[in-house]
CSV table of C-alpha atoms and ligand atoms in Angstrom, one decimal:
chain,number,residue,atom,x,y,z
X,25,UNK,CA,0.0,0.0,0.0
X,26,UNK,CA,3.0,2.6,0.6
X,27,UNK,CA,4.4,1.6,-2.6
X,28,UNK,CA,1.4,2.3,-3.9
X,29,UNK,CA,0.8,5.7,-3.1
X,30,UNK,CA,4.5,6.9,-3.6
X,31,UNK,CA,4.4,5.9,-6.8
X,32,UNK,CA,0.6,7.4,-7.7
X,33,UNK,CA,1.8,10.8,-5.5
X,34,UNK,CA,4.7,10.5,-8.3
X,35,UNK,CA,2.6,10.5,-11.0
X,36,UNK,CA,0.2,13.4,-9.1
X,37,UNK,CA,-1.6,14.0,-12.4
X,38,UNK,CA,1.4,15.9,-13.8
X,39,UNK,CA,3.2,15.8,-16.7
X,40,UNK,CA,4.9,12.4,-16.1
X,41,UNK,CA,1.2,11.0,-15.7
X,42,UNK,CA,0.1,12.5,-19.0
X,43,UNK,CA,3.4,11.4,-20.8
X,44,UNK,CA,2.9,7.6,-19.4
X,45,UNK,CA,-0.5,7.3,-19.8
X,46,UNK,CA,0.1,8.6,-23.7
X,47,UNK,CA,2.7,5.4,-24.2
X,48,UNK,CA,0.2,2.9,-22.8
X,49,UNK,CA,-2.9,3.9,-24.5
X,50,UNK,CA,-1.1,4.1,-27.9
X,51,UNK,CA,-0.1,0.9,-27.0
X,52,UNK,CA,-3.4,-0.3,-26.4
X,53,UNK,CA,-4.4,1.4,-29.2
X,54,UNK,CA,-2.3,-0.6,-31.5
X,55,UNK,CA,-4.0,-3.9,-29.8
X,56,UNK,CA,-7.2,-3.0,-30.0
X,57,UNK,CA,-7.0,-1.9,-33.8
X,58,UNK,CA,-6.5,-5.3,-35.3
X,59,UNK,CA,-10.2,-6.5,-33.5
X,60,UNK,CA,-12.4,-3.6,-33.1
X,61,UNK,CA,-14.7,-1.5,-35.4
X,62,UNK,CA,-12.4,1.2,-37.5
X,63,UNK,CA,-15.5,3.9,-36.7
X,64,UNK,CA,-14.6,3.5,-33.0
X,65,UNK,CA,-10.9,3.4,-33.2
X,66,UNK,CA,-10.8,6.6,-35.0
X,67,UNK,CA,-13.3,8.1,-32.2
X,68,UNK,CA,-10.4,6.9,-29.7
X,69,UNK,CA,-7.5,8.1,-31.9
X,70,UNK,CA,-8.7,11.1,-32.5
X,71,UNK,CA,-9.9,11.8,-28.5
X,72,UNK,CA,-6.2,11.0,-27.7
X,73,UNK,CA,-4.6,13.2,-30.7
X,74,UNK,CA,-6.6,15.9,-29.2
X,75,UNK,CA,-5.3,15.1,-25.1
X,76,UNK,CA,-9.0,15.0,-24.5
X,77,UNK,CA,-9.1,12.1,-22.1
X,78,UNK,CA,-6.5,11.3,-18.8
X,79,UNK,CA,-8.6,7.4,-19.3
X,80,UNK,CA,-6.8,5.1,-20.8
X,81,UNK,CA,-7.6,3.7,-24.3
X,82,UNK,CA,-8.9,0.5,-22.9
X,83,UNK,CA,-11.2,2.7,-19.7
X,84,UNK,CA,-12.1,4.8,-22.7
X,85,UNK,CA,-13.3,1.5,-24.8
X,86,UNK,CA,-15.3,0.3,-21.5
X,87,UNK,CA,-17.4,3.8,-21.3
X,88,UNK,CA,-18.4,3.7,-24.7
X,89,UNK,CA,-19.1,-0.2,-24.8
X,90,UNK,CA,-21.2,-0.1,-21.8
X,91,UNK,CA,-22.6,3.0,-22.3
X,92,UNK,CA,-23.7,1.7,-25.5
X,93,UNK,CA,-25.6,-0.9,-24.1
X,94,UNK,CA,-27.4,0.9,-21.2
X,95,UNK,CA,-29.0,3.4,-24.1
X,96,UNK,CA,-31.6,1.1,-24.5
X,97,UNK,CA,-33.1,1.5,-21.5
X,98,UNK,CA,-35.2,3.9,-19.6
X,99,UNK,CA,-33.3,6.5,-17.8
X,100,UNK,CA,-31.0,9.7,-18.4
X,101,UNK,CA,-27.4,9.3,-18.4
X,102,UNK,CA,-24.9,11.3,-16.6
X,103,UNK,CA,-21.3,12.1,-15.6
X,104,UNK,CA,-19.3,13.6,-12.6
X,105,UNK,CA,-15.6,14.6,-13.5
X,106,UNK,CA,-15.9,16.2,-17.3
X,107,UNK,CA,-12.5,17.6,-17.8
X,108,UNK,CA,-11.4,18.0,-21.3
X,109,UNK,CA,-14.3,16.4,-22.2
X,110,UNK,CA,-12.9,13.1,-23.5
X,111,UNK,CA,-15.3,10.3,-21.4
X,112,UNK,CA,-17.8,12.8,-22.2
X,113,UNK,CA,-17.7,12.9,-25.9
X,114,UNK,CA,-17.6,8.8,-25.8
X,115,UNK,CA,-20.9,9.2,-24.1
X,116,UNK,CA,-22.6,11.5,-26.3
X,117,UNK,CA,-21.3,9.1,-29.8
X,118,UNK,CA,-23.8,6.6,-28.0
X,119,UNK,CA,-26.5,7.7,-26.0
X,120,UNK,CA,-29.0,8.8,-28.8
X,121,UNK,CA,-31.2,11.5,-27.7
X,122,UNK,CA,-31.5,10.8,-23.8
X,123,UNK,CA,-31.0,13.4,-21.8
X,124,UNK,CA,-27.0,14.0,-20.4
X,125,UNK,CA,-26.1,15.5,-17.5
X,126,UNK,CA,-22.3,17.0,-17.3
X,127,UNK,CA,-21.1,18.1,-14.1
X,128,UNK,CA,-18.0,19.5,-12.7
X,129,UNK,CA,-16.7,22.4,-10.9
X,130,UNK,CA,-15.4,23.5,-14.3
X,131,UNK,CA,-12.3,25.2,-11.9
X,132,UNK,CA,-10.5,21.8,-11.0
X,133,UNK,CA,-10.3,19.7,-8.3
X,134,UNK,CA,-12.1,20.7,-4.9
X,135,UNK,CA,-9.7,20.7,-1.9
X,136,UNK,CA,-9.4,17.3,-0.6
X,137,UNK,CA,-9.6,15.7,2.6
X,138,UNK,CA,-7.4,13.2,4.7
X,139,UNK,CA,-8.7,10.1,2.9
X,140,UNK,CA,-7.1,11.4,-0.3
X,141,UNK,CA,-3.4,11.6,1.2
X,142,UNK,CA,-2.0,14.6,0.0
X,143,UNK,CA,-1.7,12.9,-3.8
X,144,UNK,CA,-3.8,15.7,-5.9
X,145,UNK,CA,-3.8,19.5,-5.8
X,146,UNK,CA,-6.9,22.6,-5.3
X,147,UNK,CA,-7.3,23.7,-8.9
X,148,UNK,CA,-6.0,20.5,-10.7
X,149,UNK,CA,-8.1,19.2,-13.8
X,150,UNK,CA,-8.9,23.1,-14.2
X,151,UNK,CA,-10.6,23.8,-18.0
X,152,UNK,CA,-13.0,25.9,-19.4
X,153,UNK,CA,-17.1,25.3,-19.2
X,154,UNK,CA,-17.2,27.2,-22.4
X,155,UNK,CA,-14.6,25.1,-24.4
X,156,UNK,CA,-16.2,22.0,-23.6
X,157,UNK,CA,-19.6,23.5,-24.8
X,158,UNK,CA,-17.7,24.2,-27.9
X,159,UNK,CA,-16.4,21.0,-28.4
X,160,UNK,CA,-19.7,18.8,-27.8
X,161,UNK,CA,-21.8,21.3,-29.9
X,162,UNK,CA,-22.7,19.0,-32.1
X,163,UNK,CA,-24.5,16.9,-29.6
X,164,UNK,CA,-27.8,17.4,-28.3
X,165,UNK,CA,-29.5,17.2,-25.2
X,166,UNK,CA,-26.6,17.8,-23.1
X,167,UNK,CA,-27.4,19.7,-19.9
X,168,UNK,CA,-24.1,21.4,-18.0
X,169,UNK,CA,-23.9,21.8,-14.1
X,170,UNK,CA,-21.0,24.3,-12.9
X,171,UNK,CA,-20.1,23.7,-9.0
X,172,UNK,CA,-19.3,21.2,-6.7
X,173,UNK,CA,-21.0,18.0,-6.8
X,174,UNK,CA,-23.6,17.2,-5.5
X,175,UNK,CA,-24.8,20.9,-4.3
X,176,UNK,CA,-24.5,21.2,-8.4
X,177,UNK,CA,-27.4,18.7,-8.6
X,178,UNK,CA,-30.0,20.7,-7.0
X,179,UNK,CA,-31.8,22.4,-9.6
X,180,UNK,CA,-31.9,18.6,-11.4
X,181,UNK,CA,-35.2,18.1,-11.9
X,182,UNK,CA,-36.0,14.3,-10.0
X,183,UNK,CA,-35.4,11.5,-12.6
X,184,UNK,CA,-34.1,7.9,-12.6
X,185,UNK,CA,-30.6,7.3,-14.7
X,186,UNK,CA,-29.2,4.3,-16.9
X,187,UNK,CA,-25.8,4.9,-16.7
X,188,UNK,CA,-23.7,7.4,-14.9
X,189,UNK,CA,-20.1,7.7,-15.0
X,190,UNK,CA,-18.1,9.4,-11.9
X,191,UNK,CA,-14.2,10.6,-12.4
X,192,UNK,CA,-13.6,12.9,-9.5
X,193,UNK,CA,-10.6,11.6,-7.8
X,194,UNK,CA,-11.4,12.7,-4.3
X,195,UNK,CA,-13.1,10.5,-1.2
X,196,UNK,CA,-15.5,13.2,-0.5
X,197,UNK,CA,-16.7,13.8,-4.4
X,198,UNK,CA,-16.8,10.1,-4.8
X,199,UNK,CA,-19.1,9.9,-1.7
X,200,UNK,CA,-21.5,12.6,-2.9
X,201,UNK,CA,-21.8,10.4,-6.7
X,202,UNK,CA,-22.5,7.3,-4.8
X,203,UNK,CA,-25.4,9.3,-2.7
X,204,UNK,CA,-27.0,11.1,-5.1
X,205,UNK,CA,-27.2,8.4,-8.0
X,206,UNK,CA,-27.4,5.3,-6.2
X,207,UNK,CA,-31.5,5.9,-5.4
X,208,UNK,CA,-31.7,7.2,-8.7
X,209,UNK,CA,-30.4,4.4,-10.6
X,210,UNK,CA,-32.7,2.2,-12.8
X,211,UNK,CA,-32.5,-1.6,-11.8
X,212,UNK,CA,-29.9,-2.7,-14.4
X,213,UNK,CA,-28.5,0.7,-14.5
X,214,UNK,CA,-24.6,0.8,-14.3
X,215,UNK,CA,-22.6,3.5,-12.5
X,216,UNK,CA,-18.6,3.2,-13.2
X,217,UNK,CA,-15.6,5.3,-11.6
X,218,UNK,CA,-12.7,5.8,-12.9
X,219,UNK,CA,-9.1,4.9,-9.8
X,220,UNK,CA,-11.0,2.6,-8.2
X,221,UNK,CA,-8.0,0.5,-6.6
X,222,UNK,CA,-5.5,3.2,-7.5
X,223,UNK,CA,-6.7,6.1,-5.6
X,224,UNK,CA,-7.2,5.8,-2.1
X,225,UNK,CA,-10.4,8.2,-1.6
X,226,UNK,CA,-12.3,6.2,-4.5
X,227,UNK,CA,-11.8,3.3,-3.0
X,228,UNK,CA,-12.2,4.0,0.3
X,229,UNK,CA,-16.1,5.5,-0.7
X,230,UNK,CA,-17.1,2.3,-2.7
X,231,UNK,CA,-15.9,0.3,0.1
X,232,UNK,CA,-17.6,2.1,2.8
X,233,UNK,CA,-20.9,3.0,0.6
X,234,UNK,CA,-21.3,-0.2,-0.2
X,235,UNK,CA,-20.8,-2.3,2.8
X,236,UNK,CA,-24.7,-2.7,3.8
X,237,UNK,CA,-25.7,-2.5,-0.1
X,238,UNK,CA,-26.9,-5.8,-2.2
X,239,UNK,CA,-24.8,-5.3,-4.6
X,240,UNK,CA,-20.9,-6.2,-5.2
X,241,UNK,CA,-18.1,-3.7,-6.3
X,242,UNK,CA,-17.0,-5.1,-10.0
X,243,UNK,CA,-13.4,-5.0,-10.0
X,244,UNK,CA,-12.3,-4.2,-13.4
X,245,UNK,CA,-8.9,-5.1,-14.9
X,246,UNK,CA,-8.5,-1.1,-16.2
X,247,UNK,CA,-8.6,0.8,-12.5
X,248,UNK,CA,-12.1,1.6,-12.9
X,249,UNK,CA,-14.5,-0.3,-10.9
X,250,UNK,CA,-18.6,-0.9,-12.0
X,251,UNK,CA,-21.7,-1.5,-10.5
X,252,UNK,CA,-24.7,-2.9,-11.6
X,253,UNK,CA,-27.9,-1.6,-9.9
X,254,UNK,CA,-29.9,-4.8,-8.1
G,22,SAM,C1,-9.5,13.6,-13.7
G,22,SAM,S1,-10.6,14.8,-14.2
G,22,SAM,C2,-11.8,14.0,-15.2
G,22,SAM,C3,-11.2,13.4,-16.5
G,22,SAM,C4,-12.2,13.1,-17.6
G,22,SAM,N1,-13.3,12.3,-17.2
G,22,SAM,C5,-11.4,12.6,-18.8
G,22,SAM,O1,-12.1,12.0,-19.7
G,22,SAM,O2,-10.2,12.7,-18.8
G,22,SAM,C6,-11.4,15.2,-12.7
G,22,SAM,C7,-12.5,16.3,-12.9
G,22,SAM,O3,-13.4,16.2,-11.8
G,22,SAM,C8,-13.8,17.5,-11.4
G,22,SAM,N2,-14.3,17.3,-10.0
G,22,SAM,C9,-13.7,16.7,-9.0
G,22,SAM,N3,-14.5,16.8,-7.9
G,22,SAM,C10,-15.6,17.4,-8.2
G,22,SAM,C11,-16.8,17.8,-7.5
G,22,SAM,N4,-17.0,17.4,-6.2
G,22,SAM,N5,-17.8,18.4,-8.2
G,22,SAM,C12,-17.6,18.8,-9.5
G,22,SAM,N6,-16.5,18.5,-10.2
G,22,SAM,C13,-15.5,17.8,-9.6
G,22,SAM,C14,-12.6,18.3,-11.6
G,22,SAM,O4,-12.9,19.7,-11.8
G,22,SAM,C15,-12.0,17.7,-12.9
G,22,SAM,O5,-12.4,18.3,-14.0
């Protein structure tokens, strides 16, 4: 566990973490190219030409896949942690005209709290509500939130979701995702974070949210973990 966290405060979403995680997802790139359809590979290339997206190519391919297969179903969709809008522009390619709700302090990371040991900074992830407007323009139905989650939520209007996608890094944003959705998720639904098992705060909110809940935390090989509502 030490280990761990020295070498994910190395990282500390700087630019050795973007300049790894560019290697590996061209790497998985170049794998998943030879077995998956050319239209989605060149969504992926081009979200990673444009340093849209801090997932992986393989987290990225898992968003769209499942997110795919949740827009049958009743429900909006949604998702905490926008960024650059890269997991965000994966979403809109597949949820056809369902509402989307996007939110994020649009300033970077809220401070964090002892749960998060000291591995991200105030301000971090910062990017412009405006530019990501301008870069999903062509989708519709997309409904932005600027502020912190979940205080953000309150002018929501009540509605169930089918899919909802959290990448906020922090214990205490991870906690408010898993309170605010988890009611509001259809049966069937799926909600999946992003650092599950990598950062300590995720974890330590699935872990704790979920202790007295029916369902199981899905471990994914990718450090995201998923959860299908019982
Ligand atoms: C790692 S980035 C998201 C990366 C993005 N999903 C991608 O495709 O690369 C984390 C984002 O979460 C946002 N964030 C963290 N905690 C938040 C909270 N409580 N409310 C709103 N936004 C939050 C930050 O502003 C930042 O933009």
């Amino acid at each position: 566990m030490w280990l761990k966290n020295r070498f994910v405060q190395s990282l500390g979403g700087g630019r050795m973490e973007r300049f790894g995680l560019d290697l590996w997802s061209r790497l998985q790139l170049a794998s998943l190219g030879s077995r998956k359809d050319p239209a989605v590979m060149e969504l992926l290339w081009d979200i990673r030409r444009g340093k849209r997206s801090l997932l992986s190519a393989f987290e990225q391919y898992l968003i769209y896949s499942v997110a795919r297969s949740q827009s049958k179903m009743p429900g909006a969709m949604a998702e905490v942690g926008v960024f650059r809008g890269g997991s965000a522009k994966l979403i809109c390619e597949v949820k056809g005209d369902k509402p989307f709700h996007l939110f994020d302090t649009y300033e970077g990371l809220p401070p964090s709290s002892e749960a998060d040991r000291g591995i991200h900074k105030e301000h971090q992830y910062t990017c412009s509500l405006e530019e990501i407007q301008e870069y999903l323009s062509g989708y519709e139905n997309l409904h932005f939130h600027k502020g912190i989650f979940p205080d953000s939520a309150a002018d929501v209007p009540e509605q169930t979701y089918c899919f909802a996608h959290f990448d906020v890094d922090l214990y205490e944003g991870t906690k408010g995702c898993l309170e605010y959705f988890y009611p509001r998720m259809e049966r069937g639904g799926v909600m999946i974070s992003h650092d599950y098992g990598i950062l300590a705060g995720v974890e330590k909110a699935f872990q704790e949210f979920f202790e007295d809940k029916p369902e199981e935390i899905i471990d994914q090989p990718t450090t995201q973990c998923m959860i299908i509502k019982l």
